[in-house]
GROMACS .gro file of C-alpha atoms in nm:
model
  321
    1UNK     CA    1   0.671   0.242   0.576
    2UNK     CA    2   0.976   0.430   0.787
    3UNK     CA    3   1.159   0.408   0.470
    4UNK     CA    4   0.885   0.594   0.297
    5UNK     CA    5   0.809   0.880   0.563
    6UNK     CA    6   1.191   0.950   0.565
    7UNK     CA    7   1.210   0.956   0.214
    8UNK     CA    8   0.901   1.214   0.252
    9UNK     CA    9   1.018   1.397   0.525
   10UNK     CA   10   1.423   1.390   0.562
   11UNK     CA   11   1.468   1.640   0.797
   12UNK     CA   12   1.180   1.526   1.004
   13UNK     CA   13   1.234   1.357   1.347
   14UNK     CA   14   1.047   1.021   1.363
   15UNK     CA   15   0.937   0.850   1.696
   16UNK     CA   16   0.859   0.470   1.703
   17UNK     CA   17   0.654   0.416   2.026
   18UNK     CA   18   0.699  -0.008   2.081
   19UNK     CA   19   0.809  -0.248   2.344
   20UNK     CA   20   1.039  -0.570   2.322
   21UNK     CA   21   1.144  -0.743   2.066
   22UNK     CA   22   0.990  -0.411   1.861
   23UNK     CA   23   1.279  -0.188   1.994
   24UNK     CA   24   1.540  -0.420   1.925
   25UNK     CA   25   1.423  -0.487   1.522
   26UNK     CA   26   1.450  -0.092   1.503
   27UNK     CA   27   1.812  -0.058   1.684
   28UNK     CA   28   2.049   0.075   1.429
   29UNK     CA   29   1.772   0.190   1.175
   30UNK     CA   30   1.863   0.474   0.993
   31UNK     CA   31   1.489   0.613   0.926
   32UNK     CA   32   1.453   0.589   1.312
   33UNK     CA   33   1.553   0.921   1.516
   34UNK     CA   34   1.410   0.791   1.824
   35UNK     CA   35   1.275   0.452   2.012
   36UNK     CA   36   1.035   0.516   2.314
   37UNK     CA   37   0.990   0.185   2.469
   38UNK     CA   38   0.730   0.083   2.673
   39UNK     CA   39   0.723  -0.162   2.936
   40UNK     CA   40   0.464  -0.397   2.792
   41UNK     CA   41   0.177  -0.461   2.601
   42UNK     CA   42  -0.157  -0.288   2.694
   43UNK     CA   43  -0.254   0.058   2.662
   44UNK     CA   44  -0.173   0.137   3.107
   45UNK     CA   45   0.188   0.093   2.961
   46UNK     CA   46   0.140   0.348   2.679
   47UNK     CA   47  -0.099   0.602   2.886
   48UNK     CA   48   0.168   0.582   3.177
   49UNK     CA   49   0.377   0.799   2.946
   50UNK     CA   50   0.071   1.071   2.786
   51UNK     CA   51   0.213   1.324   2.960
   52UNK     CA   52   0.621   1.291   2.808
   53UNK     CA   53   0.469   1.249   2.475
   54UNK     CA   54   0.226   1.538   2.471
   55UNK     CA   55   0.515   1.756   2.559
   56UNK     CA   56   0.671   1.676   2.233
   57UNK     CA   57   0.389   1.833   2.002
   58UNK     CA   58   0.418   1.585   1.702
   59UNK     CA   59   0.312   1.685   1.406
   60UNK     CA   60   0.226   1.330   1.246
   61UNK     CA   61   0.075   1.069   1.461
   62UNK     CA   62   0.068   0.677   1.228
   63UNK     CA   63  -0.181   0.413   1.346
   64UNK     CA   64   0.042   0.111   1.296
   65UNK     CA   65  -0.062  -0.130   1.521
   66UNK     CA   66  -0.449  -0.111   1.420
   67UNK     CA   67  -0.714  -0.118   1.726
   68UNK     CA   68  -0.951   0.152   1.887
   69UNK     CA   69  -0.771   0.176   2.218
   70UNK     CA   70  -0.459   0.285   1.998
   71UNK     CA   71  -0.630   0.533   1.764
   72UNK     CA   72  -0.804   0.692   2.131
   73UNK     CA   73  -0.460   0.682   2.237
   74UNK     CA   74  -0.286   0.867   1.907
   75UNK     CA   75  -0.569   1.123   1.970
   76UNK     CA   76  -0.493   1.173   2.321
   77UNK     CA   77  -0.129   1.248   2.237
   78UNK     CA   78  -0.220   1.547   2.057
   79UNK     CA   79  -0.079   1.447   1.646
   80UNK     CA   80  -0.201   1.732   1.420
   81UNK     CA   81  -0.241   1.453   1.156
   82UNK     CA   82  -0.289   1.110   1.256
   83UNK     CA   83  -0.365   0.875   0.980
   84UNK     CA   84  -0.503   0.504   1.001
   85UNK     CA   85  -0.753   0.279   0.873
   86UNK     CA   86  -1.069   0.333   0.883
   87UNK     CA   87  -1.246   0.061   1.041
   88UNK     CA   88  -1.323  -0.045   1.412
   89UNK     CA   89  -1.466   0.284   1.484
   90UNK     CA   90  -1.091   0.461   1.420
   91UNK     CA   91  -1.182   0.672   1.192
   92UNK     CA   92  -1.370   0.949   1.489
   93UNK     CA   93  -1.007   0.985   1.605
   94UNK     CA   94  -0.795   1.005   1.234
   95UNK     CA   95  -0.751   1.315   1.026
   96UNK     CA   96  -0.624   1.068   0.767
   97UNK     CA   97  -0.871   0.765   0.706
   98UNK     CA   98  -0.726   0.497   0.497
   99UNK     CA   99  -1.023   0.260   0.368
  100UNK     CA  100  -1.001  -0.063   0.460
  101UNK     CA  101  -0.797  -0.264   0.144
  102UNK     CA  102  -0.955  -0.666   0.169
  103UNK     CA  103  -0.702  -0.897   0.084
  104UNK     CA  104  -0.309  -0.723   0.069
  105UNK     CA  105  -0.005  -0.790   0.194
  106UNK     CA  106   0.050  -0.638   0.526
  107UNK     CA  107   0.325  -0.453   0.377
  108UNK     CA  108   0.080  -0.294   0.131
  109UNK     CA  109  -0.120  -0.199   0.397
  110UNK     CA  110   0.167  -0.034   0.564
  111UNK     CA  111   0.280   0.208   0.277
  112UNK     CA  112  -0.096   0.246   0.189
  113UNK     CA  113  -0.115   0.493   0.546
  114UNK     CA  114   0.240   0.656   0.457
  115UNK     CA  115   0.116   0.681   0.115
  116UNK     CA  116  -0.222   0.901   0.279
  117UNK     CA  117   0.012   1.161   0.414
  118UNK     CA  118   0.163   1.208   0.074
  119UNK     CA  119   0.492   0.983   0.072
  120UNK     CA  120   0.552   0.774  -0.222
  121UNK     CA  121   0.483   0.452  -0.254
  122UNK     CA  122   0.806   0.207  -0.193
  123UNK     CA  123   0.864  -0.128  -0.325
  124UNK     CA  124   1.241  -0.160  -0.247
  125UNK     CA  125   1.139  -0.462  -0.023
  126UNK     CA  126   1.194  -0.499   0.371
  127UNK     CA  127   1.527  -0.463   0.550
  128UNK     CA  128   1.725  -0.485   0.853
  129UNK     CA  129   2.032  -0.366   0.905
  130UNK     CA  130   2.282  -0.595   1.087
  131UNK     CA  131   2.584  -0.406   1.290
  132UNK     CA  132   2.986  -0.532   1.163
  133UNK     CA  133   3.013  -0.653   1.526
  134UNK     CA  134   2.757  -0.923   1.496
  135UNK     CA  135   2.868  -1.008   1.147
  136UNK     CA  136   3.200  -1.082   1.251
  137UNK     CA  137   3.069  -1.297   1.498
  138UNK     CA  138   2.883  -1.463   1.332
  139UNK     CA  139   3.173  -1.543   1.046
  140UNK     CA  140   3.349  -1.656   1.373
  141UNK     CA  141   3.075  -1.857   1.472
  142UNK     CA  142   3.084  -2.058   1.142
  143UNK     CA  143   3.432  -2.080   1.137
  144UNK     CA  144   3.492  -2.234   1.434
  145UNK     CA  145   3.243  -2.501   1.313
  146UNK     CA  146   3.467  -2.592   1.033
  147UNK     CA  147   3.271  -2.323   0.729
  148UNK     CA  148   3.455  -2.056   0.634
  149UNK     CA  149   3.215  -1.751   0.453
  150UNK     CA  150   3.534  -1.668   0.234
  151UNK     CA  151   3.586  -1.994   0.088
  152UNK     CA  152   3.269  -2.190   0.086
  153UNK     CA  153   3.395  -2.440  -0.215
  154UNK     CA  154   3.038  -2.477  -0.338
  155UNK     CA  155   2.917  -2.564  -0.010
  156UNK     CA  156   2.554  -2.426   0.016
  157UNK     CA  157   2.461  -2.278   0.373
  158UNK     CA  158   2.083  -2.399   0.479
  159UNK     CA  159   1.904  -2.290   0.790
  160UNK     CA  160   1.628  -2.476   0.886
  161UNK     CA  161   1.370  -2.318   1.155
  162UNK     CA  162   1.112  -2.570   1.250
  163UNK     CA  163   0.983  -2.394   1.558
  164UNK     CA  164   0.700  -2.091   1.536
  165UNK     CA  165   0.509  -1.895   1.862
  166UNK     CA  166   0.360  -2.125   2.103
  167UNK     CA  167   0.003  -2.046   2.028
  168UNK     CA  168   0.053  -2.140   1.659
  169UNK     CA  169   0.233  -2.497   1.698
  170UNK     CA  170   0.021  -2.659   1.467
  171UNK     CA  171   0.216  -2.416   1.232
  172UNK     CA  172   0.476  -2.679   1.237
  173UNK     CA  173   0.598  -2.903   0.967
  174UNK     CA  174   0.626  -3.236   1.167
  175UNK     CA  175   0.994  -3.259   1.265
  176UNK     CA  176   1.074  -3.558   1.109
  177UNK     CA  177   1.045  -3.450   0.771
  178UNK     CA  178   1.273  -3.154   0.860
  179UNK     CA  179   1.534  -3.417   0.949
  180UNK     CA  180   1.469  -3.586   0.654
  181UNK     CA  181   1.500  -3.316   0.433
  182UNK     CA  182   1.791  -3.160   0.607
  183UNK     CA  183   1.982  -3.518   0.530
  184UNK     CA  184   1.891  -3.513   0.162
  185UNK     CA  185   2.051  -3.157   0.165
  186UNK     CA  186   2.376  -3.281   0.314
  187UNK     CA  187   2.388  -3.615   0.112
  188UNK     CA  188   2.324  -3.503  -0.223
  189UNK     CA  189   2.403  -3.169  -0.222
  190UNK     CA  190   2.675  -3.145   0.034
  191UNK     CA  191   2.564  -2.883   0.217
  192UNK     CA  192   2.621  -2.743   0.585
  193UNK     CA  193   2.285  -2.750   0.785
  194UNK     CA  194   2.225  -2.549   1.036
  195UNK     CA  195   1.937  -2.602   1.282
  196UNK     CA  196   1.780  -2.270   1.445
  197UNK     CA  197   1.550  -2.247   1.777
  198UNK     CA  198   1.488  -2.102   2.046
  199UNK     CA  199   1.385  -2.229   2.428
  200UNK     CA  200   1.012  -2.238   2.201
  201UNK     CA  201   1.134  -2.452   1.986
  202UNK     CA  202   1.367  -2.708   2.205
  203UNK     CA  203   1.105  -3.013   2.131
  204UNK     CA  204   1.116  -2.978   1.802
  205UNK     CA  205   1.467  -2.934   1.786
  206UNK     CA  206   1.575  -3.224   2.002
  207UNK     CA  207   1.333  -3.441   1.787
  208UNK     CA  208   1.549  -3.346   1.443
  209UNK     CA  209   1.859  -3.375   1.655
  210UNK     CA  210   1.800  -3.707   1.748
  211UNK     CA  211   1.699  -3.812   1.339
  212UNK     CA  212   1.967  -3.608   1.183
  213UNK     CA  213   2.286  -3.905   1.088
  214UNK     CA  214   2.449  -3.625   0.915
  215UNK     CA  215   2.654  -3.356   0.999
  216UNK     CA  216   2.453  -3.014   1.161
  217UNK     CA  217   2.464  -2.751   1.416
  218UNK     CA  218   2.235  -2.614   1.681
  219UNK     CA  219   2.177  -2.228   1.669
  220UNK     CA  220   2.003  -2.073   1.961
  221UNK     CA  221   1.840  -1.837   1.797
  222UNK     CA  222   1.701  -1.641   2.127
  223UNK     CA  223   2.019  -1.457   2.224
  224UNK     CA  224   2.007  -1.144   1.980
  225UNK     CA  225   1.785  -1.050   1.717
  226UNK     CA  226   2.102  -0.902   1.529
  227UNK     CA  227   2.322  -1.170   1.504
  228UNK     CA  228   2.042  -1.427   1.372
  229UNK     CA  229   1.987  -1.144   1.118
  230UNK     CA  230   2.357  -1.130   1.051
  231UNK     CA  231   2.351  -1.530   1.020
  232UNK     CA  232   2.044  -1.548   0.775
  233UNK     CA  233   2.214  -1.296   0.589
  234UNK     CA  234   2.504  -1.552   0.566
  235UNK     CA  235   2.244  -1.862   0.481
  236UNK     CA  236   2.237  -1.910   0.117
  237UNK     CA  237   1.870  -2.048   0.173
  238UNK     CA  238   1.613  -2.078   0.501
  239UNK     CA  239   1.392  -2.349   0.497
  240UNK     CA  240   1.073  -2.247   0.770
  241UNK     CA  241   0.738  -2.235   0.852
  242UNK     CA  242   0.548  -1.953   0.879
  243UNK     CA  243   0.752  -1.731   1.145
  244UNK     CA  244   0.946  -1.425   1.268
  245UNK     CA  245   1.256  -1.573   1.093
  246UNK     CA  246   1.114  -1.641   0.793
  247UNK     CA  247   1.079  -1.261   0.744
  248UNK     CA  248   1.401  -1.169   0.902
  249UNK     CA  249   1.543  -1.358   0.606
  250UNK     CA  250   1.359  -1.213   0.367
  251UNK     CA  251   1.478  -0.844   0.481
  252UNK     CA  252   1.871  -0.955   0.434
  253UNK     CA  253   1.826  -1.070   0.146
  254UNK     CA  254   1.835  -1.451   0.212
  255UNK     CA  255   1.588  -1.683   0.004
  256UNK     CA  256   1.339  -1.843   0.183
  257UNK     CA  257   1.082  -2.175   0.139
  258UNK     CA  258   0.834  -2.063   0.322
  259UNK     CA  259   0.582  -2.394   0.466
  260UNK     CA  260   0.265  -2.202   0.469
  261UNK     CA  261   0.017  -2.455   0.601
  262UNK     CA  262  -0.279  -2.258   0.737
  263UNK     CA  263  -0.198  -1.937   0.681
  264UNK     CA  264  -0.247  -1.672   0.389
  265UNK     CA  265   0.057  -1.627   0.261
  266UNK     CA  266  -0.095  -1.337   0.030
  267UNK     CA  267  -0.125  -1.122   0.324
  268UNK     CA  268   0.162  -1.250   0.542
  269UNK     CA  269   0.412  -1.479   0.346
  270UNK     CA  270   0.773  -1.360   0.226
  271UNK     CA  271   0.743  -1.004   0.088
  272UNK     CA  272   0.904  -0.951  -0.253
  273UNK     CA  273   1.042  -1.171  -0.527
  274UNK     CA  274   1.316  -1.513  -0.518
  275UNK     CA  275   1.106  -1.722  -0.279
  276UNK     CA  276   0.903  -2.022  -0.291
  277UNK     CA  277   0.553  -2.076  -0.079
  278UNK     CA  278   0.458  -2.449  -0.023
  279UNK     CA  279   0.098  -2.437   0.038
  280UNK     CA  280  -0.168  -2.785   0.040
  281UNK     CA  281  -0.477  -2.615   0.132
  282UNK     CA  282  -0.676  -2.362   0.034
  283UNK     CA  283  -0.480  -2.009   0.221
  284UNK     CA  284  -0.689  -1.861   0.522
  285UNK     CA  285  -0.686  -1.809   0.940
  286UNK     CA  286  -0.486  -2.019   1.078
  287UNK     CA  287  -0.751  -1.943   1.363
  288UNK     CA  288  -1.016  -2.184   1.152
  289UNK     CA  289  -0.776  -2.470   1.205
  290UNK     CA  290  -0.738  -2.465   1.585
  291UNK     CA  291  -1.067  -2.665   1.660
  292UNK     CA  292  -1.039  -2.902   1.361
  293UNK     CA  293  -1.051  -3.271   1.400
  294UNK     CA  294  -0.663  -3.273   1.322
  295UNK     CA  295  -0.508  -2.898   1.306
  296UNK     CA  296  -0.206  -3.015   1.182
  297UNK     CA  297  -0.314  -3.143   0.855
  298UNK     CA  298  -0.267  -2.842   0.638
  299UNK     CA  299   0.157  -2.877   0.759
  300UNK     CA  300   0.126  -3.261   0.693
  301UNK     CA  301  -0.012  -3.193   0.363
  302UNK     CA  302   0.319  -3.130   0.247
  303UNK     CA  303   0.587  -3.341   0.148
  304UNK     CA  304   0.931  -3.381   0.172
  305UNK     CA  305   0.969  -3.431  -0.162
  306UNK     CA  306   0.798  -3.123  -0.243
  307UNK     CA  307   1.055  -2.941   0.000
  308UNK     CA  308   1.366  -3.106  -0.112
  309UNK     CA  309   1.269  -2.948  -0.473
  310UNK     CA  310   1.254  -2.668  -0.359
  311UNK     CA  311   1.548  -2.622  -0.174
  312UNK     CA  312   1.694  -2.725  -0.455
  313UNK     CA  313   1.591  -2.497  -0.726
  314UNK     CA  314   1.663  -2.197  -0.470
  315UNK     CA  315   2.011  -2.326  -0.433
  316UNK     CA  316   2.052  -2.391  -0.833
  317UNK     CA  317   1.918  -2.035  -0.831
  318UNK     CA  318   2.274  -1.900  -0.702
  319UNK     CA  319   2.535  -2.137  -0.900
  320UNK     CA  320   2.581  -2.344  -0.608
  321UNK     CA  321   2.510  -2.691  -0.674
   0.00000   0.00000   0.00000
């Protein structure tokens, strides 16, 4: 959607307003002029700083992140246009209503409110753009671990994430089978596993850890969103469930298996083409799983066998096996 307005309006100076992890996704993006972080979630945050913005007289206000209290908010800083969709009682505050579009990708849904304000449409795909700094690191990184990115002598590079947010854990593909497909990998395929997590994740980690009898190496993946962009970029293949990382990968270009269990990936799975979703259930909330006799069943649907082929073809995919 940046991509699009910047295409639309290059000499325009674009404002993301976003806390967190938000600002650091967005450092080093060339469609960005401008971050204006905020100190946390909540609209006190955002209102704390009315006055600054107002100042600024934009001339394009974008309801991203889709609620009332935001669209009251975009109002209240004074956009000449603001454009959203039109549903939870928005559309009083929009210039710009975007109907509401039933089942899309959230990326679709994106470009659909660039598209309102006359931008064309994009399909180019997501990206992220990783800094040399954290590429050389991690080329260092990998190095010193005995895999060397200039020579990899058919060696296939495979990240597995088995973590996701704490309120989705029953998200997660039980860790064994992640051990147990991570030591087909290495077996049969001789490839170089690499384990990702962060302080989230540890259980499931130190489960696999303690499975794995082949060769692999622990990534904390909490450190910097940069360099585990620069090292998915590196990954000839992620293996995940439904998370953060999984689309990380798919914006530098690195194919991904995406373990869907519960969730939709029509709306929210890997954006674009070269990846494979595993899916046992019918796709919808994850939400409707949370009370269910057994939430985990829609991960434990899926087998290893399944994900092994998969990995598989995806590798086969790039001449490496």
């Amino acid at each position: 959607m940046l991509r699009a307005m910047k295409r639309f309006a290059p000499n325009g100076h674009t404002t993301v307003l976003t806390h967190g992890i938000g600002a650091a996704v967005l450092e080093g993006n060339p469609h960005v002029d401008e971050v204006f972080k905020v100190s946390c979630r909540g609209m006190a945050a955002k209102f704390s700083h009315l006055t600054t913005l107002r100042r600024t007289r934009y001339d394009i206000g974008i309801l991203a992140q889709h609620s009332l209290a935001n669209a009251v908010f975009l109002w209240s800083v004074g956009c000449k246009q603001r454009v959203g969709i039109d549903s939870k009682g928005c559309g009083l505050f929009l210039t710009h209503r975007v109907p509401t579009m039933g089942l899309v990708h959230e990326v679709t849904r994106y470009l659909k409110l660039a598209e309102a304000l006359g931008a064309n449409g994009d399909s180019s795909g997501l990206e992220f753009f990783t800094t040399e700094a954290d590429r050389q690191s991690v080329a260092q990184f990998l190095v010193e671990r005995g895999y060397d990115l200039q020579q990899r002598d058919g060696r296939p590079l495979i990240a597995l994430f088995p973590g996701s947010s704490q309120q989705w854990r029953f998200k997660r593909w039980p860790a064994d089978r992640f051990a147990q497909t991570g030591s087909r990998l290495v077996m049969q395929h001789n490839a170089c596993l690499l384990l990702l997590g962060g302080p989230d994740d540890r259980d499931a980690i130190d489960e696999i850890s303690q499975t794995l009898t082949v060769p692999f190496c622990v990534v904390d993946s909490s450190h910097s969103i940069g360099r585990l962009a620069a090292l998915l970029a590196a990954c000839d293949l992620l293996i995940t469930n439904d998370s953060g990382p999984m689309h990380l990968a798919t914006a530098v270009g690195t194919p991904v298996v995406d373990l869907a269990g519960p969730s939709d990936p029509r709306r929210t799975g890997p954006y674009g083409a070269g990846h494979v979703v595993i899916q046992r259930v019918e796709p919808g909330s994850p939400k409707q799983w949370i009370n269910a006799p057994d939430p985990q069943l829609p991960m434990k649907a899926i087998g290893v066998e399944d994900v092994v082929a998969a990995a598989v073809e995806q590798i086969a995919k790039t001449r490496l096996v």
